[in-house]
PDB file of C-alpha atoms in Angstrom:
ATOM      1  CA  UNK A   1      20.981 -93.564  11.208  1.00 47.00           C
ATOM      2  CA  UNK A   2      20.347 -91.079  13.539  1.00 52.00           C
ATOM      3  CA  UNK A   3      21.664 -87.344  13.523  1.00 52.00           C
ATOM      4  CA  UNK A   4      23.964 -86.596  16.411  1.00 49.00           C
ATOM      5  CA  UNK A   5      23.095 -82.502  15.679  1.00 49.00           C
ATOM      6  CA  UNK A   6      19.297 -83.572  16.588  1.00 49.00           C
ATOM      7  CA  UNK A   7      20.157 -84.709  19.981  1.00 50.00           C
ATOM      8  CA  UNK A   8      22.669 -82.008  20.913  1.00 49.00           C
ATOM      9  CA  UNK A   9      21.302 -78.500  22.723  1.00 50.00           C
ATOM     10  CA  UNK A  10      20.474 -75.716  20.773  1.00 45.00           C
ATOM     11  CA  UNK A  11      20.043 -71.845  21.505  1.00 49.00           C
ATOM     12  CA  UNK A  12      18.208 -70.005  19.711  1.00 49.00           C
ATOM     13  CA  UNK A  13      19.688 -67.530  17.199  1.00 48.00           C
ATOM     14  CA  UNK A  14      22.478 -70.440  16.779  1.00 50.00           C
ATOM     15  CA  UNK A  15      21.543 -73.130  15.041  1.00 52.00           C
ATOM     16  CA  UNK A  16      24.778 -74.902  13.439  1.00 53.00           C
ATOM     17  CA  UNK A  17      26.346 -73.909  16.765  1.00 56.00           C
ATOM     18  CA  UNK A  18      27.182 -75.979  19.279  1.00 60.00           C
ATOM     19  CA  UNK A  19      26.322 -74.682  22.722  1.00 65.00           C
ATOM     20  CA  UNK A  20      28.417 -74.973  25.557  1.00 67.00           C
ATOM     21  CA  UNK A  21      27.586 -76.889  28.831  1.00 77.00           C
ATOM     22  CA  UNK A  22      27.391 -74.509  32.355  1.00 79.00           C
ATOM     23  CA  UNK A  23      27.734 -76.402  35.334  1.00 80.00           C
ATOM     24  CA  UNK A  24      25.540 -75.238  38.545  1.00 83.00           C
ATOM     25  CA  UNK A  25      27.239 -72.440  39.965  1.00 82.00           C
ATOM     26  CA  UNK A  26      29.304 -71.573  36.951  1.00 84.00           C
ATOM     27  CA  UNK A  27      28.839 -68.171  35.611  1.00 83.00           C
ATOM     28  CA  UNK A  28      29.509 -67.015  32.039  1.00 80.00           C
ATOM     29  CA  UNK A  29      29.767 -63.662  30.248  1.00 80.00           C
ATOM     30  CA  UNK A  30      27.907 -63.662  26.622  1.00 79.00           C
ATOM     31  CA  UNK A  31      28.285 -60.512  24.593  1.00 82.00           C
ATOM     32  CA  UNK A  32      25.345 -59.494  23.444  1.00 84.00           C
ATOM     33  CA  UNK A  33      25.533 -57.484  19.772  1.00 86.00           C
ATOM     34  CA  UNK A  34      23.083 -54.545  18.890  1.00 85.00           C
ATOM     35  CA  UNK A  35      22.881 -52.955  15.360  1.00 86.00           C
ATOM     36  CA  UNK A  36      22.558 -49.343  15.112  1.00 85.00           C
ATOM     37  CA  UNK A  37      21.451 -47.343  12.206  1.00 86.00           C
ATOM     38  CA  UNK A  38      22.222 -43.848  11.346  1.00 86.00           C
ATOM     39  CA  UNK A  39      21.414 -41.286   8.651  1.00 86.00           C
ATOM     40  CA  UNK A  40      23.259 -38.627   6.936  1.00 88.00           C
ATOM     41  CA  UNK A  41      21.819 -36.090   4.548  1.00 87.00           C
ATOM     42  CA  UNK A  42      23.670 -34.018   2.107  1.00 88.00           C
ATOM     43  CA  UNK A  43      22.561 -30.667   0.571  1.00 85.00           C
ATOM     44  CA  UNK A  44      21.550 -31.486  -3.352  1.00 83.00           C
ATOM     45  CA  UNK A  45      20.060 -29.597  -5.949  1.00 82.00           C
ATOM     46  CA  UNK A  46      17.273 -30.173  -7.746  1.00 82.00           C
ATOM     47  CA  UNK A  47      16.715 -26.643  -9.240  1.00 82.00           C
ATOM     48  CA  UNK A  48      16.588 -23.196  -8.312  1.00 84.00           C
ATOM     49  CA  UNK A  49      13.366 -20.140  -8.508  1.00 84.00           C
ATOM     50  CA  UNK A  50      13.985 -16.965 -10.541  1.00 85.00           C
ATOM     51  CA  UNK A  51      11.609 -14.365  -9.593  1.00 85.00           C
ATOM     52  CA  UNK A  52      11.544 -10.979 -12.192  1.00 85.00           C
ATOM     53  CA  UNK A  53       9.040  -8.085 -12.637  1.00 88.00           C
ATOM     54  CA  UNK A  54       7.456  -6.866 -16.106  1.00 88.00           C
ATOM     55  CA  UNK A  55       5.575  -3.597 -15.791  1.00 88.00           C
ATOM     56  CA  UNK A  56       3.316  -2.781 -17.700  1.00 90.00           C
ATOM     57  CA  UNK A  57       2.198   0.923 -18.780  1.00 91.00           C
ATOM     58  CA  UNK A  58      -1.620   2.517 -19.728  1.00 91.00           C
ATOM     59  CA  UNK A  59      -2.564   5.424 -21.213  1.00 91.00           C
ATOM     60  CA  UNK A  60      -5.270   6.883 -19.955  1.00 92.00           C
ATOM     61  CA  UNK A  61      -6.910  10.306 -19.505  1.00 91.00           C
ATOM     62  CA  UNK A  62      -7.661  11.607 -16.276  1.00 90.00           C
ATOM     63  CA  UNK A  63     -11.768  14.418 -16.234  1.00 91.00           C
ATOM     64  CA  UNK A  64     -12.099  16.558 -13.595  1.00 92.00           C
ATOM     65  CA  UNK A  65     -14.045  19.717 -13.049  1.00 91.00           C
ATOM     66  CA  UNK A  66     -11.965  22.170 -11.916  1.00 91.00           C
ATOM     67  CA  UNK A  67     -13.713  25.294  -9.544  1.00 90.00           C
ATOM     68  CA  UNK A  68     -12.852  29.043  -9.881  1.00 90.00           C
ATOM     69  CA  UNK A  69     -14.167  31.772  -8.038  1.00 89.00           C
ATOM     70  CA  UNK A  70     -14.313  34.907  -9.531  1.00 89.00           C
ATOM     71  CA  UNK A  71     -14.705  38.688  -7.798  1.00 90.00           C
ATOM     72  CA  UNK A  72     -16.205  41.603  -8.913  1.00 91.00           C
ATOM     73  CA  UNK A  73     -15.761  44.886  -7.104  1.00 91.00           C
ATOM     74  CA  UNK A  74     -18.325  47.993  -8.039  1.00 92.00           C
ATOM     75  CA  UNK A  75     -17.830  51.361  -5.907  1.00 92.00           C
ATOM     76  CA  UNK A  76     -21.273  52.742  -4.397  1.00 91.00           C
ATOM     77  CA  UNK A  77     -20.928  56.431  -3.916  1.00 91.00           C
ATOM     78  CA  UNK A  78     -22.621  57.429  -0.848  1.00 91.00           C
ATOM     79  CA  UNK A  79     -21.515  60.673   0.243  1.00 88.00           C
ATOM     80  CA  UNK A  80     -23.996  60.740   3.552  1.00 89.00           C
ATOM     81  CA  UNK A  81     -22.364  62.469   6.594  1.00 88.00           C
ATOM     82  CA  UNK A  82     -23.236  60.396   9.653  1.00 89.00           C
ATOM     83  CA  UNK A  83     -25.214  62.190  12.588  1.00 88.00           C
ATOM     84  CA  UNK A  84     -23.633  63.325  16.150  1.00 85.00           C
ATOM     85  CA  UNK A  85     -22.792  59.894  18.418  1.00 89.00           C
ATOM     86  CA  UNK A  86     -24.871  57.676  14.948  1.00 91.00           C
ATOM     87  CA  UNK A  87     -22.341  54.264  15.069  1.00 92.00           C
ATOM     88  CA  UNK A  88     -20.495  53.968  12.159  1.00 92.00           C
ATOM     89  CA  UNK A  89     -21.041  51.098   9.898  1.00 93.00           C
ATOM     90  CA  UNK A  90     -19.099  47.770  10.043  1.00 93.00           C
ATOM     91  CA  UNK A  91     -18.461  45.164   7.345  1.00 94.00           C
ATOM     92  CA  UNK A  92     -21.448  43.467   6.801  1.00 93.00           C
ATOM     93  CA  UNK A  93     -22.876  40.736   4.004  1.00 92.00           C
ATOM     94  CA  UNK A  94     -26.194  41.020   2.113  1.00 92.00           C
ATOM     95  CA  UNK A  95     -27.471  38.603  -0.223  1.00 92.00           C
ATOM     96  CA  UNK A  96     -24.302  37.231  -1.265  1.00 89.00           C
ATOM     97  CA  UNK A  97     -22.623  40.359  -1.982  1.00 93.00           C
ATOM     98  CA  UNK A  98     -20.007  41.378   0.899  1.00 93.00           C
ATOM     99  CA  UNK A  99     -20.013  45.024   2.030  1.00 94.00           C
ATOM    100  CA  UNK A 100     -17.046  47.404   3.544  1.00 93.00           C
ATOM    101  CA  UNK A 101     -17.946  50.780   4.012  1.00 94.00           C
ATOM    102  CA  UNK A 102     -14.747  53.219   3.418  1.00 93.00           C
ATOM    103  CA  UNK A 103     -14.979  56.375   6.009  1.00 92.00           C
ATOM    104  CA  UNK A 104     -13.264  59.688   6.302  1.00 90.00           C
ATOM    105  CA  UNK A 105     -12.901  61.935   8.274  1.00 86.00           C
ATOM    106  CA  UNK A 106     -12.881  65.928   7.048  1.00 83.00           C
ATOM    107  CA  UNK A 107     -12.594  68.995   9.190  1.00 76.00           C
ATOM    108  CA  UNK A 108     -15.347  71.629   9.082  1.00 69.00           C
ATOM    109  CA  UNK A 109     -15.619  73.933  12.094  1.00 75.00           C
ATOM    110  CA  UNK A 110     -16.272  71.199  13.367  1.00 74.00           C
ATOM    111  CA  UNK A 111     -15.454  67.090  12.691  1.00 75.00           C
ATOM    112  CA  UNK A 112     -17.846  64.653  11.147  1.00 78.00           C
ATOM    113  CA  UNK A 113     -17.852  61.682   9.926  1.00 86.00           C
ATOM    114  CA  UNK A 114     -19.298  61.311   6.260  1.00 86.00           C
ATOM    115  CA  UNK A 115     -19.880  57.752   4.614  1.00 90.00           C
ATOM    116  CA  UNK A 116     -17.937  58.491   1.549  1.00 90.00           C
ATOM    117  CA  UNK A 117     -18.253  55.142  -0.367  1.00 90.00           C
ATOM    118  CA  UNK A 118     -19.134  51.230   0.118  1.00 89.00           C
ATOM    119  CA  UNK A 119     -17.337  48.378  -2.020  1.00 87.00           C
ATOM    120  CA  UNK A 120     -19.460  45.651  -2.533  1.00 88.00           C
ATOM    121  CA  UNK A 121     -17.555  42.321  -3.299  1.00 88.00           C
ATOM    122  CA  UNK A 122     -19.802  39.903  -5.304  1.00 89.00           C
ATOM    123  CA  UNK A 123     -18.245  36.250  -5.530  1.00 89.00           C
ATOM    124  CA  UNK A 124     -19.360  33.991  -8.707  1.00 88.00           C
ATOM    125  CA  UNK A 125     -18.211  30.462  -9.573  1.00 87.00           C
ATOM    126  CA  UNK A 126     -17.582  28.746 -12.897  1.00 88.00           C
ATOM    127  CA  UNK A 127     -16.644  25.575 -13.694  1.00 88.00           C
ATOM    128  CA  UNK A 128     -14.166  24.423 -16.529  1.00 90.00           C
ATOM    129  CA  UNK A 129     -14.202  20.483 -17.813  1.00 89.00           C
ATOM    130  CA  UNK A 130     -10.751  19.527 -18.251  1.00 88.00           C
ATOM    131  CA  UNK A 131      -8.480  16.115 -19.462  1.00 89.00           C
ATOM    132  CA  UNK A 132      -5.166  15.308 -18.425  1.00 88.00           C
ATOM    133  CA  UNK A 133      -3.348  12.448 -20.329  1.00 90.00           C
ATOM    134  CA  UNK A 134      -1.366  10.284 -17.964  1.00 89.00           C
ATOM    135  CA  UNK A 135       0.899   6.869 -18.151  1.00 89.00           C
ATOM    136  CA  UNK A 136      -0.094   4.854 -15.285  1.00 88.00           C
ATOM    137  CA  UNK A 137       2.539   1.611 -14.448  1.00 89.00           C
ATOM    138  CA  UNK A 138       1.652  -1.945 -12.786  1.00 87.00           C
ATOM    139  CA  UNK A 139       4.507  -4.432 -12.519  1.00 86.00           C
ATOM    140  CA  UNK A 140       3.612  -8.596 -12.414  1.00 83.00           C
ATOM    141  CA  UNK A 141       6.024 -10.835 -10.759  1.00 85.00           C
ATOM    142  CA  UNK A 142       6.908 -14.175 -12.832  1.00 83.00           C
ATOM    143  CA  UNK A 143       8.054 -16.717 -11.116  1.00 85.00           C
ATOM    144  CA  UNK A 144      10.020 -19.827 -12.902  1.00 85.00           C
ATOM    145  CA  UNK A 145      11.579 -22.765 -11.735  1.00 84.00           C
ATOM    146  CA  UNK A 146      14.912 -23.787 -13.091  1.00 84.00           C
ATOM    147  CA  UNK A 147      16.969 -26.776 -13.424  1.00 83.00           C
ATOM    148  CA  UNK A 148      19.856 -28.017 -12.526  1.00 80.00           C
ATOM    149  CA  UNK A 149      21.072 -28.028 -15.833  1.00 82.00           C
ATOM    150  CA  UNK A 150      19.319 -24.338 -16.789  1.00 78.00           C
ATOM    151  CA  UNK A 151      16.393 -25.428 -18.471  1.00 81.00           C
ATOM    152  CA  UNK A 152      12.796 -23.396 -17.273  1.00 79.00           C
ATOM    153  CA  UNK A 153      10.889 -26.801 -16.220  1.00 78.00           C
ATOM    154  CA  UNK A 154       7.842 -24.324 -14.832  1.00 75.00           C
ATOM    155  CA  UNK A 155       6.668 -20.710 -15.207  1.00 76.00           C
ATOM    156  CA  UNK A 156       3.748 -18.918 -12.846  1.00 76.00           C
ATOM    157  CA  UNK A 157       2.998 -15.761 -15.016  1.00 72.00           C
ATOM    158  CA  UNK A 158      -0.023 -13.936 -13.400  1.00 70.00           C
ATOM    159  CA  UNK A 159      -3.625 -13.085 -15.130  1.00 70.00           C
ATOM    160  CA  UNK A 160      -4.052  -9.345 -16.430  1.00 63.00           C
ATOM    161  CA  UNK A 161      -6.489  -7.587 -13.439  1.00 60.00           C
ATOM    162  CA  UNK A 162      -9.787  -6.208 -14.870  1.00 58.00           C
ATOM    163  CA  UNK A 163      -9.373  -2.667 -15.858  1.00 53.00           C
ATOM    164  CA  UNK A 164     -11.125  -0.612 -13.466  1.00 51.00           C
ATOM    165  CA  UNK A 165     -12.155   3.018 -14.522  1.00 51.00           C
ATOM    166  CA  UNK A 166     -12.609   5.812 -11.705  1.00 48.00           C
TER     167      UNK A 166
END
């Protein structure tokens, strides 16, 4: 027995099929078929981020040495009537102390100029230690994931900074 499906032409991609005889000269149209694929994508959540802020407060008290300058003013009497064309004496400093001579004039037959008084000026400095109590703030962000469904699946909570102290 022989199988008359063995004998006949084949093309490939159609086995089952019978294929059809072209004579020379004889043109025919095949379609040809071509798959395409395409993809679509669609917005879905999975969860959403929360982000808040705890602050945190410290105590702390601030030391400083705080600089005031103190002035002391003591009246010289001089009384010494300056000499025909002597210059009169300008504000001067001497060993820390600062000088203004005070002048007048008076009338006498005659004008002259007496050196009636100087005021010395001596400057001293003390210092004074003293605390201030102050709140100081730092916030931390947390950051949590959330489900779908409202549940807090993860939670990023930073690590207290070393104190530092100034």
């Amino acid at each position: 027995m022989s199988d008359p499906a063995a004998t006949e032409p084949h093309l490939l991609g159609m086995q089952g099929e019978h294929a059809a005889e072209i004579a020379v000269g004889e043109t025919v149209t095949l379609p040809l078929i071509a798959e395409t694929a395409r993809i679509d994508k669609r917005a879905v959540e999975t969860g959403r981020m929360r982000v808040s802020t705890r602050t945190e407060t410290t105590d702390q008290i601030l030391r400083e040495t705080l600089h005031s300058d103190m002035v002391g003013v003591t009246r010289v009497a001089i009384n010494r009537t300056l000499s025909e064309g002597e210059v009169p004496p300008v504000v001067r400093e001497e060993g820390g102390v600062t000088i203004i001579p005070v002048l007048e004039e008076i009338l006498v037959v005659e004008k002259r100029l007496v050196l009636k008084e100087e005021v010395h000026i001596r400057r001293t400095t003390a210092g004074e230690e003293v605390e201030v109590p102050v709140t100081l703030r730092r916030q931390h962000a947390v950051v949590e994931r959330v489900s779908p469904d409202g549940h807090v699946t993860q939670q990023s909570i930073p690590q207290p900074a070393e104190e530092t102290k100034s």
